[in-house]
Amino acid sequence: MTRFKAILGAMVAALVLSQGGAMAQSATENYKLGTGDKVRVIVYGEDDLGGSFEVDSNGTVSLPLIGSVKAAGLSAHQLETQVTADLAAGYLNDPRVNIEVTTYRPFYVIGEVNKPGQYPYVNDMGVANAVAMAGGYTDRAVESTVCVRRNGDTKEVCVDADETVKILPGDVVRIRENPFWAVISVVSPLAGLALLRGSY
């Protein structure tokens, strides 16, 4: 019975590990390239055709032999398939290509943080990490929610700022101002003006 339990436990662990690996691979495959991303291209047996390349402002990468290839909106695997097809179309017989993302495009933090601006993306970025990189919340910040505009989207979405919210490359993260301070910023000048008038 003990041996059976050990074998069963090993089988369950292997299943969990395989599912976790599949989930991680799926997340990587789903990532869409954009301007500012850098990729490493390997063409096996053809060292001169590989190297590190950046997705330019037109959303393309310029590669040896085949020239500009559209990369924006594609996953690394999809770009790999496209480059393989282009090389096979009159350049190489049965090319074998591998492409991986080496540097992700930056994300941005604006609003009520101490150091708003552009920051380099790191894997598994959450709201807390993003805010910490931007110097933390100001005294006027609403810390319970965060507004995020995904790269390429025209509208932002405001959600609860918890550990389930992940920041992606190219995102614009906005920390809102507490409504109390927004009211004070309007009322204070008016109050000052009223006092000034009353002194005449």
PDB file of C-alpha atoms in Angstrom:
ATOM      1  CA  MET A   1       0.000   0.000   0.000  1.00  0.00           C
ATOM      2  CA  THR A   2       2.840   2.398   0.897  1.00  0.00           C
ATOM      3  CA  ARG A   3       4.550   1.692  -2.428  1.00  0.00           C
ATOM      4  CA  PHE A   4       1.246   2.219  -4.261  1.00  0.00           C
ATOM      5  CA  LYS A   5       0.766   5.595  -2.549  1.00  0.00           C
ATOM      6  CA  ALA A   6       4.324   6.620  -3.491  1.00  0.00           C
ATOM      7  CA  ILE A   7       3.746   5.693  -7.124  1.00  0.00           C
ATOM      8  CA  LEU A   8       0.374   7.480  -7.155  1.00  0.00           C
ATOM      9  CA  GLY A   9       1.942  10.571  -5.577  1.00  0.00           C
ATOM     10  CA  ALA A  10       4.707  10.611  -8.180  1.00  0.00           C
ATOM     11  CA  MET A  11       2.140  10.338 -10.980  1.00  0.00           C
ATOM     12  CA  VAL A  12       0.106  13.246  -9.563  1.00  0.00           C
ATOM     13  CA  ALA A  13       3.234  15.384  -9.148  1.00  0.00           C
ATOM     14  CA  ALA A  14       4.291  14.661 -12.728  1.00  0.00           C
ATOM     15  CA  LEU A  15       0.825  15.626 -13.963  1.00  0.00           C
ATOM     16  CA  VAL A  16       0.869  18.903 -12.017  1.00  0.00           C
ATOM     17  CA  LEU A  17       4.341  19.753 -13.284  1.00  0.00           C
ATOM     18  CA  SER A  18       3.381  18.997 -16.873  1.00  0.00           C
ATOM     19  CA  GLN A  19       0.250  21.166 -16.587  1.00  0.00           C
ATOM     20  CA  GLY A  20       2.256  23.993 -15.013  1.00  0.00           C
ATOM     21  CA  GLY A  21       4.803  23.790 -17.829  1.00  0.00           C
ATOM     22  CA  ALA A  22       2.041  23.851 -20.423  1.00  0.00           C
ATOM     23  CA  MET A  23       0.493  26.913 -18.772  1.00  0.00           C
ATOM     24  CA  ALA A  24       3.844  28.752 -18.736  1.00  0.00           C
ATOM     25  CA  GLN A  25       4.489  27.825 -22.361  1.00  0.00           C
ATOM     26  CA  SER A  26       0.994  28.972 -23.315  1.00  0.00           C
ATOM     27  CA  ALA A  27       1.529  32.355 -21.615  1.00  0.00           C
ATOM     28  CA  THR A  28       4.786  32.825 -23.514  1.00  0.00           C
ATOM     29  CA  GLU A  29       3.227  31.848 -26.806  1.00  0.00           C
ATOM     30  CA  ASN A  30       0.311  34.238 -26.274  1.00  0.00           C
ATOM     31  CA  TYR A  31       2.557  37.283 -25.811  1.00  0.00           C
ATOM     32  CA  LYS A  32       2.275  39.564 -28.838  1.00  0.00           C
ATOM     33  CA  LEU A  33       5.349  41.425 -30.013  1.00  0.00           C
ATOM     34  CA  GLY A  34       5.372  45.202 -30.393  1.00  0.00           C
ATOM     35  CA  THR A  35       7.642  48.179 -30.994  1.00  0.00           C
ATOM     36  CA  GLY A  36      10.585  48.150 -28.591  1.00  0.00           C
ATOM     37  CA  ASP A  37      10.694  44.391 -28.063  1.00  0.00           C
ATOM     38  CA  LYS A  38      13.986  42.675 -28.841  1.00  0.00           C
ATOM     39  CA  VAL A  39      14.245  39.127 -30.140  1.00  0.00           C
ATOM     40  CA  ARG A  40      17.062  36.652 -30.663  1.00  0.00           C
ATOM     41  CA  VAL A  41      16.956  34.829 -33.980  1.00  0.00           C
ATOM     42  CA  ILE A  42      18.846  31.570 -34.465  1.00  0.00           C
ATOM     43  CA  VAL A  43      19.056  29.938 -37.885  1.00  0.00           C
ATOM     44  CA  TYR A  44      20.698  26.574 -37.301  1.00  0.00           C
ATOM     45  CA  GLY A  45      23.764  26.039 -39.458  1.00  0.00           C
ATOM     46  CA  GLU A  46      23.656  29.661 -40.671  1.00  0.00           C
ATOM     47  CA  ASP A  47      25.259  31.831 -37.987  1.00  0.00           C
ATOM     48  CA  ASP A  48      25.401  34.892 -40.257  1.00  0.00           C
ATOM     49  CA  LEU A  49      21.606  34.946 -40.534  1.00  0.00           C
ATOM     50  CA  GLY A  50      20.949  35.125 -36.809  1.00  0.00           C
ATOM     51  CA  GLY A  51      21.461  37.671 -34.056  1.00  0.00           C
ATOM     52  CA  SER A  52      19.555  40.131 -31.892  1.00  0.00           C
ATOM     53  CA  PHE A  53      16.966  42.361 -33.541  1.00  0.00           C
ATOM     54  CA  GLU A  54      14.548  45.033 -32.327  1.00  0.00           C
ATOM     55  CA  VAL A  55      10.981  45.532 -33.458  1.00  0.00           C
ATOM     56  CA  ASP A  56      11.084  49.018 -35.010  1.00  0.00           C
ATOM     57  CA  SER A  57       8.498  51.815 -35.046  1.00  0.00           C
ATOM     58  CA  ASN A  58       6.863  50.223 -38.103  1.00  0.00           C
ATOM     59  CA  GLY A  59       6.382  46.959 -36.212  1.00  0.00           C
ATOM     60  CA  THR A  60       8.946  45.071 -38.296  1.00  0.00           C
ATOM     61  CA  VAL A  61      12.335  43.429 -37.810  1.00  0.00           C
ATOM     62  CA  SER A  62      15.019  43.706 -40.484  1.00  0.00           C
ATOM     63  CA  LEU A  63      16.708  40.353 -41.022  1.00  0.00           C
ATOM     64  CA  PRO A  64      19.574  39.260 -43.280  1.00  0.00           C
ATOM     65  CA  LEU A  65      18.558  37.937 -46.722  1.00  0.00           C
ATOM     66  CA  ILE A  66      14.816  38.370 -46.330  1.00  0.00           C
ATOM     67  CA  GLY A  67      14.721  42.032 -45.197  1.00  0.00           C
ATOM     68  CA  SER A  68      11.813  43.492 -43.231  1.00  0.00           C
ATOM     69  CA  VAL A  69       9.379  41.047 -41.649  1.00  0.00           C
ATOM     70  CA  LYS A  70       6.204  42.110 -39.829  1.00  0.00           C
ATOM     71  CA  ALA A  71       6.522  41.219 -36.151  1.00  0.00           C
ATOM     72  CA  ALA A  72       4.036  43.448 -34.304  1.00  0.00           C
ATOM     73  CA  GLY A  73       0.945  41.518 -33.263  1.00  0.00           C
ATOM     74  CA  LEU A  74       2.655  38.147 -33.687  1.00  0.00           C
ATOM     75  CA  SER A  75       3.894  35.794 -30.998  1.00  0.00           C
ATOM     76  CA  ALA A  76       7.524  34.710 -31.078  1.00  0.00           C
ATOM     77  CA  HIS A  77       6.367  31.327 -32.398  1.00  0.00           C
ATOM     78  CA  GLN A  78       4.297  32.928 -35.158  1.00  0.00           C
ATOM     79  CA  LEU A  79       7.246  35.120 -36.167  1.00  0.00           C
ATOM     80  CA  GLU A  80       9.422  32.017 -36.155  1.00  0.00           C
ATOM     81  CA  THR A  81       7.010  30.333 -38.573  1.00  0.00           C
ATOM     82  CA  GLN A  82       6.972  33.394 -40.846  1.00  0.00           C
ATOM     83  CA  VAL A  83      10.770  33.712 -40.952  1.00  0.00           C
ATOM     84  CA  THR A  84      11.097  29.986 -41.656  1.00  0.00           C
ATOM     85  CA  ALA A  85       8.680  30.291 -44.584  1.00  0.00           C
ATOM     86  CA  ASP A  86      10.462  33.370 -45.970  1.00  0.00           C
ATOM     87  CA  LEU A  87      13.867  31.683 -45.801  1.00  0.00           C
ATOM     88  CA  ALA A  88      12.465  28.558 -47.462  1.00  0.00           C
ATOM     89  CA  ALA A  89      11.097  30.647 -50.346  1.00  0.00           C
ATOM     90  CA  GLY A  90      14.237  30.601 -52.482  1.00  0.00           C
ATOM     91  CA  TYR A  91      17.014  31.037 -49.918  1.00  0.00           C
ATOM     92  CA  LEU A  92      17.539  27.891 -47.814  1.00  0.00           C
ATOM     93  CA  ASN A  93      16.531  24.267 -48.064  1.00  0.00           C
ATOM     94  CA  ASP A  94      14.594  23.154 -44.976  1.00  0.00           C
ATOM     95  CA  PRO A  95      15.635  26.065 -42.687  1.00  0.00           C
ATOM     96  CA  ARG A  96      15.385  25.527 -38.930  1.00  0.00           C
ATOM     97  CA  VAL A  97      14.679  28.723 -37.008  1.00  0.00           C
ATOM     98  CA  ASN A  98      14.296  29.549 -33.321  1.00  0.00           C
ATOM     99  CA  ILE A  99      13.121  32.946 -32.057  1.00  0.00           C
ATOM    100  CA  GLU A 100      12.761  34.083 -28.452  1.00  0.00           C
ATOM    101  CA  VAL A 101      12.040  37.406 -26.766  1.00  0.00           C
ATOM    102  CA  THR A 102      15.123  38.729 -24.961  1.00  0.00           C
ATOM    103  CA  THR A 103      13.919  42.210 -23.924  1.00  0.00           C
ATOM    104  CA  TYR A 104      10.315  43.317 -23.509  1.00  0.00           C
ATOM    105  CA  ARG A 105       9.161  46.836 -24.327  1.00  0.00           C
ATOM    106  CA  PRO A 106       8.782  49.144 -21.308  1.00  0.00           C
ATOM    107  CA  PHE A 107       5.598  49.952 -19.414  1.00  0.00           C
ATOM    108  CA  TYR A 108       4.515  53.336 -18.041  1.00  0.00           C
ATOM    109  CA  VAL A 109       3.239  54.519 -14.663  1.00  0.00           C
ATOM    110  CA  ILE A 110       1.421  57.849 -14.418  1.00  0.00           C
ATOM    111  CA  GLY A 111      -0.792  59.644 -11.926  1.00  0.00           C
ATOM    112  CA  GLU A 112      -0.333  59.609  -8.168  1.00  0.00           C
ATOM    113  CA  VAL A 113       3.088  58.001  -7.840  1.00  0.00           C
ATOM    114  CA  ASN A 114       6.283  59.717  -6.726  1.00  0.00           C
ATOM    115  CA  LYS A 115       8.257  59.043  -9.897  1.00  0.00           C
ATOM    116  CA  PRO A 116       5.924  58.712 -12.896  1.00  0.00           C
ATOM    117  CA  GLY A 117       7.561  57.628 -16.116  1.00  0.00           C
ATOM    118  CA  GLN A 118       8.762  54.728 -18.246  1.00  0.00           C
ATOM    119  CA  TYR A 119      10.144  51.557 -16.661  1.00  0.00           C
ATOM    120  CA  PRO A 120      11.709  48.328 -17.949  1.00  0.00           C
ATOM    121  CA  TYR A 121       9.402  45.329 -17.844  1.00  0.00           C
ATOM    122  CA  VAL A 122      10.267  42.233 -15.828  1.00  0.00           C
ATOM    123  CA  ASN A 123       8.501  38.878 -15.890  1.00  0.00           C
ATOM    124  CA  ASP A 124       5.378  38.365 -13.800  1.00  0.00           C
ATOM    125  CA  MET A 125       4.965  42.084 -13.108  1.00  0.00           C
ATOM    126  CA  GLY A 126       2.135  42.979 -10.731  1.00  0.00           C
ATOM    127  CA  VAL A 127       0.624  46.318  -9.660  1.00  0.00           C
ATOM    128  CA  ALA A 128       2.632  46.419  -6.433  1.00  0.00           C
ATOM    129  CA  ASN A 129       5.883  45.906  -8.357  1.00  0.00           C
ATOM    130  CA  ALA A 130       4.986  48.602 -10.884  1.00  0.00           C
ATOM    131  CA  VAL A 131       4.113  51.153  -8.187  1.00  0.00           C
ATOM    132  CA  ALA A 132       7.262  50.314  -6.204  1.00  0.00           C
ATOM    133  CA  MET A 133       9.417  50.922  -9.283  1.00  0.00           C
ATOM    134  CA  ALA A 134       7.700  54.305  -9.672  1.00  0.00           C
ATOM    135  CA  GLY A 135       8.645  55.379  -6.154  1.00  0.00           C
ATOM    136  CA  GLY A 136       5.460  54.337  -4.363  1.00  0.00           C
ATOM    137  CA  TYR A 137       2.107  56.064  -3.910  1.00  0.00           C
ATOM    138  CA  THR A 138       1.758  59.760  -3.160  1.00  0.00           C
ATOM    139  CA  ASP A 139      -0.321  60.906  -0.188  1.00  0.00           C
ATOM    140  CA  ARG A 140      -3.156  61.722  -2.610  1.00  0.00           C
ATOM    141  CA  ALA A 141      -3.328  58.304  -4.264  1.00  0.00           C
ATOM    142  CA  VAL A 142      -6.211  55.854  -4.331  1.00  0.00           C
ATOM    143  CA  GLU A 143      -4.417  52.615  -3.481  1.00  0.00           C
ATOM    144  CA  SER A 144      -7.381  50.263  -3.768  1.00  0.00           C
ATOM    145  CA  THR A 145      -7.817  50.532  -7.553  1.00  0.00           C
ATOM    146  CA  VAL A 146      -5.642  50.846 -10.622  1.00  0.00           C
ATOM    147  CA  CYS A 147      -6.428  51.905 -14.189  1.00  0.00           C
ATOM    148  CA  VAL A 148      -4.624  50.088 -16.977  1.00  0.00           C
ATOM    149  CA  ARG A 149      -4.538  50.781 -20.698  1.00  0.00           C
ATOM    150  CA  ARG A 150      -3.163  47.837 -22.588  1.00  0.00           C
ATOM    151  CA  ASN A 151      -0.639  48.514 -25.308  1.00  0.00           C
ATOM    152  CA  GLY A 152      -2.577  49.377 -28.461  1.00  0.00           C
ATOM    153  CA  ASP A 153      -5.915  49.906 -26.684  1.00  0.00           C
ATOM    154  CA  THR A 154      -7.625  53.289 -26.724  1.00  0.00           C
ATOM    155  CA  LYS A 155      -9.515  52.867 -23.455  1.00  0.00           C
ATOM    156  CA  GLU A 156      -8.298  52.106 -19.959  1.00  0.00           C
ATOM    157  CA  VAL A 157      -9.912  49.667 -17.545  1.00  0.00           C
ATOM    158  CA  CYS A 158     -10.052  50.393 -13.811  1.00  0.00           C
ATOM    159  CA  VAL A 159     -10.008  47.368 -11.492  1.00  0.00           C
ATOM    160  CA  ASP A 160      -9.222  46.433  -7.893  1.00  0.00           C
ATOM    161  CA  ALA A 161      -5.484  46.647  -7.278  1.00  0.00           C
ATOM    162  CA  ASP A 162      -4.730  43.153  -6.019  1.00  0.00           C
ATOM    163  CA  GLU A 163      -2.206  40.428  -6.751  1.00  0.00           C
ATOM    164  CA  THR A 164      -4.316  39.023  -9.598  1.00  0.00           C
ATOM    165  CA  VAL A 165      -3.758  42.120 -11.773  1.00  0.00           C
ATOM    166  CA  LYS A 166      -0.744  41.582 -14.001  1.00  0.00           C
ATOM    167  CA  ILE A 167       1.044  44.354 -15.879  1.00  0.00           C
ATOM    168  CA  LEU A 168       2.182  43.597 -19.422  1.00  0.00           C
ATOM    169  CA  PRO A 169       4.838  45.202 -21.640  1.00  0.00           C
ATOM    170  CA  GLY A 170       3.604  48.461 -23.147  1.00  0.00           C
ATOM    171  CA  ASP A 171       0.865  48.965 -20.539  1.00  0.00           C
ATOM    172  CA  VAL A 172       0.065  52.433 -19.202  1.00  0.00           C
ATOM    173  CA  VAL A 173      -0.711  52.180 -15.488  1.00  0.00           C
ATOM    174  CA  ARG A 174      -2.552  55.142 -13.943  1.00  0.00           C
ATOM    175  CA  ILE A 175      -2.984  55.652 -10.214  1.00  0.00           C
ATOM    176  CA  ARG A 176      -5.970  57.859  -9.516  1.00  0.00           C
ATOM    177  CA  GLU A 177      -6.173  60.822  -7.161  1.00  0.00           C
ATOM    178  CA  ASN A 178      -8.426  60.549  -4.122  1.00  0.00           C
ATOM    179  CA  PRO A 179     -11.633  62.536  -4.801  1.00  0.00           C
ATOM    180  CA  PHE A 180     -11.112  64.379  -1.498  1.00  0.00           C
ATOM    181  CA  TRP A 181      -7.937  65.984  -2.812  1.00  0.00           C
ATOM    182  CA  ALA A 182      -9.559  66.745  -6.138  1.00  0.00           C
ATOM    183  CA  VAL A 183     -12.289  68.695  -4.304  1.00  0.00           C
ATOM    184  CA  ILE A 184      -9.758  70.455  -2.063  1.00  0.00           C
ATOM    185  CA  SER A 185      -7.718  71.565  -5.086  1.00  0.00           C
ATOM    186  CA  VAL A 186     -10.840  73.284  -6.447  1.00  0.00           C
ATOM    187  CA  VAL A 187     -12.225  74.641  -3.170  1.00  0.00           C
ATOM    188  CA  SER A 188      -8.965  76.057  -1.770  1.00  0.00           C
ATOM    189  CA  PRO A 189      -8.371  78.629  -4.536  1.00  0.00           C
ATOM    190  CA  LEU A 190     -12.046  79.666  -4.362  1.00  0.00           C
ATOM    191  CA  ALA A 191     -11.837  80.069  -0.583  1.00  0.00           C
ATOM    192  CA  GLY A 192      -8.698  82.139  -0.936  1.00  0.00           C
ATOM    193  CA  LEU A 193     -10.394  84.339  -3.522  1.00  0.00           C
ATOM    194  CA  ALA A 194     -13.418  84.826  -1.237  1.00  0.00           C
ATOM    195  CA  LEU A 195     -11.172  85.856   1.644  1.00  0.00           C
ATOM    196  CA  LEU A 196      -9.293  88.232  -0.618  1.00  0.00           C
ATOM    197  CA  ARG A 197     -12.534  89.876  -1.738  1.00  0.00           C
ATOM    198  CA  GLY A 198     -13.784  90.081   1.838  1.00  0.00           C
ATOM    199  CA  SER A 199     -10.724  92.067   2.850  1.00  0.00           C
ATOM    200  CA  TYR A 200     -11.660  94.965   0.584  1.00  0.00           C
TER     201      TYR A 200
END
